[in-house]
Short mmCIF file of C-alpha atoms in Angstrom, two decimals:
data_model
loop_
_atom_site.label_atom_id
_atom_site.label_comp_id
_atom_site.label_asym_id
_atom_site.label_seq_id
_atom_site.Cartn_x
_atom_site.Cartn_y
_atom_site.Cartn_z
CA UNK A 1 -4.48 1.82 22.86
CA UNK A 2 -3.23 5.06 21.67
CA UNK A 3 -2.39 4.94 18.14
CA UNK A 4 -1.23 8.10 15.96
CA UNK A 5 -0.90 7.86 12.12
CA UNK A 6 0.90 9.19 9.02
CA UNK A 7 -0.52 9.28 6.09
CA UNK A 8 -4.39 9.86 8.16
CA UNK A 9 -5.81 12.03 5.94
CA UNK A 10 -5.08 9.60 2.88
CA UNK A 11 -7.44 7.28 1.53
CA UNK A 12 -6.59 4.36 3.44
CA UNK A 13 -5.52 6.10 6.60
CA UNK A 14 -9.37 7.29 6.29
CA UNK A 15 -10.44 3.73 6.88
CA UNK A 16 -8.14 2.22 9.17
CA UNK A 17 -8.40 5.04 11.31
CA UNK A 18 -12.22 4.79 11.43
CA UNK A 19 -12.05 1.41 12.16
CA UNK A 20 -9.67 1.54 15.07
CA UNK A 21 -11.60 4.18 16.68
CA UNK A 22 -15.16 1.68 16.57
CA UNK A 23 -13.05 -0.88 18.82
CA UNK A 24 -12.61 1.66 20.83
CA UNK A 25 -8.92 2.93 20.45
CA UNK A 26 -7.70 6.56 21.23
CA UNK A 27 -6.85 7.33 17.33
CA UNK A 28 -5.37 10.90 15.65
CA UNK A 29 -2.97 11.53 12.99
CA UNK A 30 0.30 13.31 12.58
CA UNK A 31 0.12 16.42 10.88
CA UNK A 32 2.13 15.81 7.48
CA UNK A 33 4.01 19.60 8.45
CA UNK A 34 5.59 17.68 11.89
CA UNK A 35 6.67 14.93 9.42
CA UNK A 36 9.17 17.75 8.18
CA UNK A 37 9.91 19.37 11.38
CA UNK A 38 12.16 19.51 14.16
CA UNK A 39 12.95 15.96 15.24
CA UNK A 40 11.99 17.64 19.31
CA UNK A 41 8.26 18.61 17.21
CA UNK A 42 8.06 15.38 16.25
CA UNK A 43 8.86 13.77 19.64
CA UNK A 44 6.30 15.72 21.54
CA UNK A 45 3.67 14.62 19.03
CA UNK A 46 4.73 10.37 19.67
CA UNK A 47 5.70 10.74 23.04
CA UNK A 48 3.96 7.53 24.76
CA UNK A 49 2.19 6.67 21.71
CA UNK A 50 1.42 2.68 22.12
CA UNK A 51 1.43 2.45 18.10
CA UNK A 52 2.68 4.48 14.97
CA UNK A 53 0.89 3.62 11.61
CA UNK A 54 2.73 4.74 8.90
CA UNK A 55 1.41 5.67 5.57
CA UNK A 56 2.39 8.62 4.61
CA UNK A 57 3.43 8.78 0.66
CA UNK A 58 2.30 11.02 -2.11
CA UNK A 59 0.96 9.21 -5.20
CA UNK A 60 3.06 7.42 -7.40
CA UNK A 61 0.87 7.26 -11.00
CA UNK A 62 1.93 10.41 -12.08
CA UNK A 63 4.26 11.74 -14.62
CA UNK A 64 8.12 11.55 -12.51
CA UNK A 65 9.56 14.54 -13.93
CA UNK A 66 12.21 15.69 -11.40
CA UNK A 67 10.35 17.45 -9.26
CA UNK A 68 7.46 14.68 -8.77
CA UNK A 69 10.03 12.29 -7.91
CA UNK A 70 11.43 14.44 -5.65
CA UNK A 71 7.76 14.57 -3.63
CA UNK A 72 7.42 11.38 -4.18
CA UNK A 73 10.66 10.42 -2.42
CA UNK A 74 11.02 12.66 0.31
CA UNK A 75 6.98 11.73 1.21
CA UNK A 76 8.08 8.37 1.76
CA UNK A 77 11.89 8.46 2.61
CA UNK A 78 12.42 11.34 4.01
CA UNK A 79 9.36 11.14 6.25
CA UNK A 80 10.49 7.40 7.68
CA UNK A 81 13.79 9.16 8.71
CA UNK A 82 12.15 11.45 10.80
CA UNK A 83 10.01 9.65 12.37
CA UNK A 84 12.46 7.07 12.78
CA UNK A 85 15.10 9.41 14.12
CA UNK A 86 12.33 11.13 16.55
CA UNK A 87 11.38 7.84 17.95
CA UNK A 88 15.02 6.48 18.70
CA UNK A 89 15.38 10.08 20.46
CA UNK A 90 12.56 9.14 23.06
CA UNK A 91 13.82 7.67 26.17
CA UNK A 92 12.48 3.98 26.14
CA UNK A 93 9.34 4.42 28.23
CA UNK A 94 7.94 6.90 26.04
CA UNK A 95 8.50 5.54 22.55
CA UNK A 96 6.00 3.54 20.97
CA UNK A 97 5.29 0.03 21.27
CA UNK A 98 4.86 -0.86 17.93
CA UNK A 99 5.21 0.63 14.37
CA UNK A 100 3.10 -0.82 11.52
CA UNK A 101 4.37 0.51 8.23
CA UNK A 102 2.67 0.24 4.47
CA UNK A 103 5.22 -0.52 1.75
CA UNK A 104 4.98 -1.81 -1.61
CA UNK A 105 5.26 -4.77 -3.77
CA UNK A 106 7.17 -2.44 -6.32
CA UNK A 107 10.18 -3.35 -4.75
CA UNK A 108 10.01 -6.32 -6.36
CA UNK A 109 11.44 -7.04 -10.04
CA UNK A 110 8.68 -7.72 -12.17
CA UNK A 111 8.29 -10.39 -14.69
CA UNK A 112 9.04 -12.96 -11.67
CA UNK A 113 7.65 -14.42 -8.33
CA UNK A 114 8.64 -13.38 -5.29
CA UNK A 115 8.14 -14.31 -1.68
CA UNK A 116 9.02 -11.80 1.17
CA UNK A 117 12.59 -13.88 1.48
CA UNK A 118 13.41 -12.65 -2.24
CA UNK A 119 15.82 -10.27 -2.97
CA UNK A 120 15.00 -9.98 -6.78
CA UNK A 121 14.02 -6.34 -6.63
CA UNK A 122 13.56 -3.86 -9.35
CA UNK A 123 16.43 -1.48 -10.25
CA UNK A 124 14.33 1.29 -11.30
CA UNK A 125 12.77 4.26 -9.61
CA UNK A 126 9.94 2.57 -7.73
CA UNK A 127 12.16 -0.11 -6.30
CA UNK A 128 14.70 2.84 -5.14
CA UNK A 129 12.25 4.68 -3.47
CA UNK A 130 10.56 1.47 -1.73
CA UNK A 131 13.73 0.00 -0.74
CA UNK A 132 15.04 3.03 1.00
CA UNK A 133 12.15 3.36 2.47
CA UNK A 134 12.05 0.31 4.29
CA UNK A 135 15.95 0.52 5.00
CA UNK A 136 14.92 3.55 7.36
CA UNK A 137 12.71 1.67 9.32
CA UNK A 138 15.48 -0.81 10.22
CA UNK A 139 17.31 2.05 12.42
CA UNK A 140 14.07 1.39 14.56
CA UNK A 141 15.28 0.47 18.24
CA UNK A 142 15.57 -2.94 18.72
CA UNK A 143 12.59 -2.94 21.19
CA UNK A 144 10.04 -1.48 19.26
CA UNK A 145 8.13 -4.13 17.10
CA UNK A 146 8.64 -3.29 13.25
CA UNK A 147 5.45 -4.72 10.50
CA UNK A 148 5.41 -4.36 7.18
CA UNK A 149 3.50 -4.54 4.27
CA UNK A 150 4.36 -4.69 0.96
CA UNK A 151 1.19 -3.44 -0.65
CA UNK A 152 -0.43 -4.50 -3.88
CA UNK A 153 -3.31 -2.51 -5.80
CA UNK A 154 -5.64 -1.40 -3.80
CA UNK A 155 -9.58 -2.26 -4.63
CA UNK A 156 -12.38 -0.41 -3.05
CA UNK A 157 -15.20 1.90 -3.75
CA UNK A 158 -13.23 5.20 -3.32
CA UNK A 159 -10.54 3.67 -4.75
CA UNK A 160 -9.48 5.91 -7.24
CA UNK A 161 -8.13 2.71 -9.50
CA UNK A 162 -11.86 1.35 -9.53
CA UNK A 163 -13.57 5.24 -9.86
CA UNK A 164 -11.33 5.42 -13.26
CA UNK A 165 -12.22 2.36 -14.80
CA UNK A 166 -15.99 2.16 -13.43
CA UNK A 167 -17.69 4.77 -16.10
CA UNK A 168 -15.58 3.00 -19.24
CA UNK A 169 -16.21 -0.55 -18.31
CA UNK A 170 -19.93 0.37 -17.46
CA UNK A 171 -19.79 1.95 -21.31
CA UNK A 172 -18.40 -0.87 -22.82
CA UNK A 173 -15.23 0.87 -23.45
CA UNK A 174 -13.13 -1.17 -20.89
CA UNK A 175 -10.18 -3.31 -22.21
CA UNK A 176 -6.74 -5.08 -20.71
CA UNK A 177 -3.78 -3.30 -20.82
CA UNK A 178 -0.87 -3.77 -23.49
CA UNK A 179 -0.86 -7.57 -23.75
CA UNK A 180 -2.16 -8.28 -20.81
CA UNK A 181 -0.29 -11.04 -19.38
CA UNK A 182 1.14 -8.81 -16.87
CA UNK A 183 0.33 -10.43 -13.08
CA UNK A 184 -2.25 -8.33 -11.55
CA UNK A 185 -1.63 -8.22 -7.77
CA UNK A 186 -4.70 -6.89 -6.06
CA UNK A 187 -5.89 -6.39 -2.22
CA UNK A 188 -9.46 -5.15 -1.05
CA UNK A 189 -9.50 -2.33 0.89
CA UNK A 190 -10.96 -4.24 3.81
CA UNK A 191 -8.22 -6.94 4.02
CA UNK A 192 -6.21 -3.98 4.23
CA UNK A 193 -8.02 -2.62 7.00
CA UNK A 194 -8.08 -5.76 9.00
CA UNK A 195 -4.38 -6.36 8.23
CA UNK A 196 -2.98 -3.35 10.16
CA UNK A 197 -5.70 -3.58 12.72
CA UNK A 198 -3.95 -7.66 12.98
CA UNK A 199 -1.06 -6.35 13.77
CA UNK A 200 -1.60 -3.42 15.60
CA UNK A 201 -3.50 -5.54 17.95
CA UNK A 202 -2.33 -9.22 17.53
CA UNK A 203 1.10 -9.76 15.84
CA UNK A 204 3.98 -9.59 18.38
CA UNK A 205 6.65 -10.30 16.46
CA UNK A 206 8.32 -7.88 13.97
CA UNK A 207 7.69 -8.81 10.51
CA UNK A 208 7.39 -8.06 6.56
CA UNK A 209 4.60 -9.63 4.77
CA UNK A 210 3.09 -9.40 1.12
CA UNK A 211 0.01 -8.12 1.30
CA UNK A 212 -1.86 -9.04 -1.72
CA UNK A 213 -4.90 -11.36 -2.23
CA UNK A 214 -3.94 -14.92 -2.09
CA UNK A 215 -5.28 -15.34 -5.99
CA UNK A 216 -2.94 -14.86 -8.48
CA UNK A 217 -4.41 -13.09 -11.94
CA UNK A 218 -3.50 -11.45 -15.17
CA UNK A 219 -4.85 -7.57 -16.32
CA UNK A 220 -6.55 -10.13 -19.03
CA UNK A 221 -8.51 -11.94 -16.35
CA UNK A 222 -8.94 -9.21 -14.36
CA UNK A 223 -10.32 -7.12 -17.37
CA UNK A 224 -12.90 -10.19 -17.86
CA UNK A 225 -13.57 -10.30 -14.58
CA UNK A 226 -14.71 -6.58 -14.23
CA UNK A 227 -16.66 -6.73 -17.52
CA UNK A 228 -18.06 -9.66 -16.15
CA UNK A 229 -19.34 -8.10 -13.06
CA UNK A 230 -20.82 -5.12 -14.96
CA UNK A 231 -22.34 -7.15 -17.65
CA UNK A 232 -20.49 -5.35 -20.49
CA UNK A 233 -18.07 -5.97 -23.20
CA UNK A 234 -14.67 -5.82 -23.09
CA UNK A 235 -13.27 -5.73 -26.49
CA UNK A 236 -11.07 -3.15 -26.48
CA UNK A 237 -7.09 -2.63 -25.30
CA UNK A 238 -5.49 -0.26 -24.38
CA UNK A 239 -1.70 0.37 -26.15
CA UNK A 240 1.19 0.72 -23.82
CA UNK A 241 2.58 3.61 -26.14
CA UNK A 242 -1.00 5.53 -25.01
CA UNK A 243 -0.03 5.11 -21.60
CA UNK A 244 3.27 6.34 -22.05
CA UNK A 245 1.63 9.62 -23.70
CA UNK A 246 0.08 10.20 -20.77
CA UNK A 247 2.26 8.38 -18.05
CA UNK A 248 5.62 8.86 -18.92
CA UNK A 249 7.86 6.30 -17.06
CA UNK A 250 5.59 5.51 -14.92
CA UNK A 251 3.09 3.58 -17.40
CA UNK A 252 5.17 0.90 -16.05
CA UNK A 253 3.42 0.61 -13.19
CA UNK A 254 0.25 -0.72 -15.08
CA UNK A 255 2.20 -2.48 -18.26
CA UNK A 256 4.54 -4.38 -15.79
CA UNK A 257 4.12 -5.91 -12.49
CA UNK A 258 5.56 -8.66 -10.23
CA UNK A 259 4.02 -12.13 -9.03
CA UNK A 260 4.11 -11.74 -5.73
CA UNK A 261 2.69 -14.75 -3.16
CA UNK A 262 0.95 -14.11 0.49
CA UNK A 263 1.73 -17.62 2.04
CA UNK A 264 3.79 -16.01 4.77
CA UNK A 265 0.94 -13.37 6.26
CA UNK A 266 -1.85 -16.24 5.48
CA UNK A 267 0.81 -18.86 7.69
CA UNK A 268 0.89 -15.76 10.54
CA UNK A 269 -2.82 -16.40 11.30
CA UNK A 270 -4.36 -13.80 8.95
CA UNK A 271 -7.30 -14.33 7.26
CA UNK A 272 -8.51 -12.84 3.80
CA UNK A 273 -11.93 -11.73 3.59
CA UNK A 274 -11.84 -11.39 -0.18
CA UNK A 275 -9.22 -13.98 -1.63
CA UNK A 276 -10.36 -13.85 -5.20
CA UNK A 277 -11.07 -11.09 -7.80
CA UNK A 278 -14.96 -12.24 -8.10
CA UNK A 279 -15.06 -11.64 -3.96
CA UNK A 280 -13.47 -8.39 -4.40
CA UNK A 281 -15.32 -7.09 -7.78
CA UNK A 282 -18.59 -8.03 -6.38
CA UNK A 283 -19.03 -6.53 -3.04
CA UNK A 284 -17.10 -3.18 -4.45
CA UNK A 285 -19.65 -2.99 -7.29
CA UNK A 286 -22.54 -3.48 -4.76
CA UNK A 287 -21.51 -0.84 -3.14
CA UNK A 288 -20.74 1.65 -5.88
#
């Protein structure tokens, strides 16, 4: 198939578009510039595309002063409606097949559980920005098939989550979070990978699934866990007032989270590779 991407350059547009090339598909990204463009640009780019993977989004752990949030927006929102807009613009034989979109599980309120059927979702920043963003995607034509997922925290070894934890855990220094009761809803990068390559290649329905390992855990188990793996200590935690020092607002991203359940992509026919934190911890450890 041909397949173009948002977002390629990123760290998991890296790996699903390496993958997707080894089983043989005709893979390239969309220059972030088009994204902006002329909607006639942005045509010429998708025209008879089979697929559009979109994953385009600046990151969101930093401080949100005004003009952050503004990037941070407009990389996500903004960049839907274009290619949203440019694709609806096609004439039907040319448009893509299929789009495959990330999201994330911050649209969800946190403190709760949540299924994709909820419509508990958070009423600050993050869910503003994630809900818009997958409103724009529902201007999609009716015939082209519309997936996607809601993200959780991404695991791997050039995961920048893991690289910033690895060197204090290894010291000893590592520690949970505030309290750390907080749900900690994780994914490996590989079941990432092998979820949009699902349903690039498989799903035919259109669909939006939770894409977080199927085991539910705390920043305190998850902080044991990783200590665990290292063979280190774990004594220490870290204040949610530090966070905000250095966070802002957006230390809520690590302090708070929701409880969010897979059932749904697991029922689809997906399978996880790594369902459980131990799984996940020790083949990225191996590797790093």
């Amino acid at each position: 198939m041909k397949i173009k991407l948002t977002g390629s350059n990123g760290y998991i547009g890296q790996l699903i578009s390496s993958e997707l090339v080894k089983k043989g598909h005709t893979v390239s990204g969309i220059n972030r510039d088009l994204l902006y463009s002329s909607s006639a640009n942005l045509q010429e780019e998708i025209r008879n595309t089979d697929v559009v993977i979109n994953l385009a989004g600046a990151p969101i752990l930093q401080r949100w002063t005004k003009k952050n949030k503004e990037i941070i927006y407009n990389s996500r929102v903004k960049t839907t409606h274009n290619l949203v807009k440019a694709i609806s613009e096609l004439p039907e034989i040319e448009r893509p097949k299929k789009v495959v979109s990330a999201s994330a599980i911050g649209i969800y309120k946190s403190g709760h559980s949540h299924t994709e059927e909820s419509k508990n979702f958070d009423d600050g920043f993050v869910g503003e920005v994630v809900k818009d963003w997958e409103h724009e995607l529902t201007a999609l034509p009716k015939n082209v098939q519309t997936v996607v997922f809601r993200l959780g925290i991404v695991f791997g070894k050039e995961a920048k989550t893991i690289q910033n934890m690895l060197l204090p855990f290894k010291l000893g220094l590592g520690g949970k979070i505030g309290s750390g009761e907080q749900t900690f809803p994780f994914i490996h990068e590989q079941d990432v990978v092998n979820a949009f390559i699902w349903a690039t290649e498989t799903l035919e329905t259109s669909e939006t699934f939770n894409l977080t390992a199927p085991e539910t855990i705390s920043n305190k188990e998850f902080t044991h866990s990783f200590a665990r793996e290292l063979n280190r200590p774990a004594f220490f935690t870290v204040p949610a007032f530090a966070l905000k020092l250095v966070f802002g607002k957006a230390a809520s991203l690590l302090t708070q989270s929701p409880e969010v359940s897979s059932d749904k992509l697991q029922k689809a026919g997906f399978h996880f590779e790594y369902p459980t934190i131990k799984a996940t911890l020790q083949d990225i450890i191996v590797k790093s």
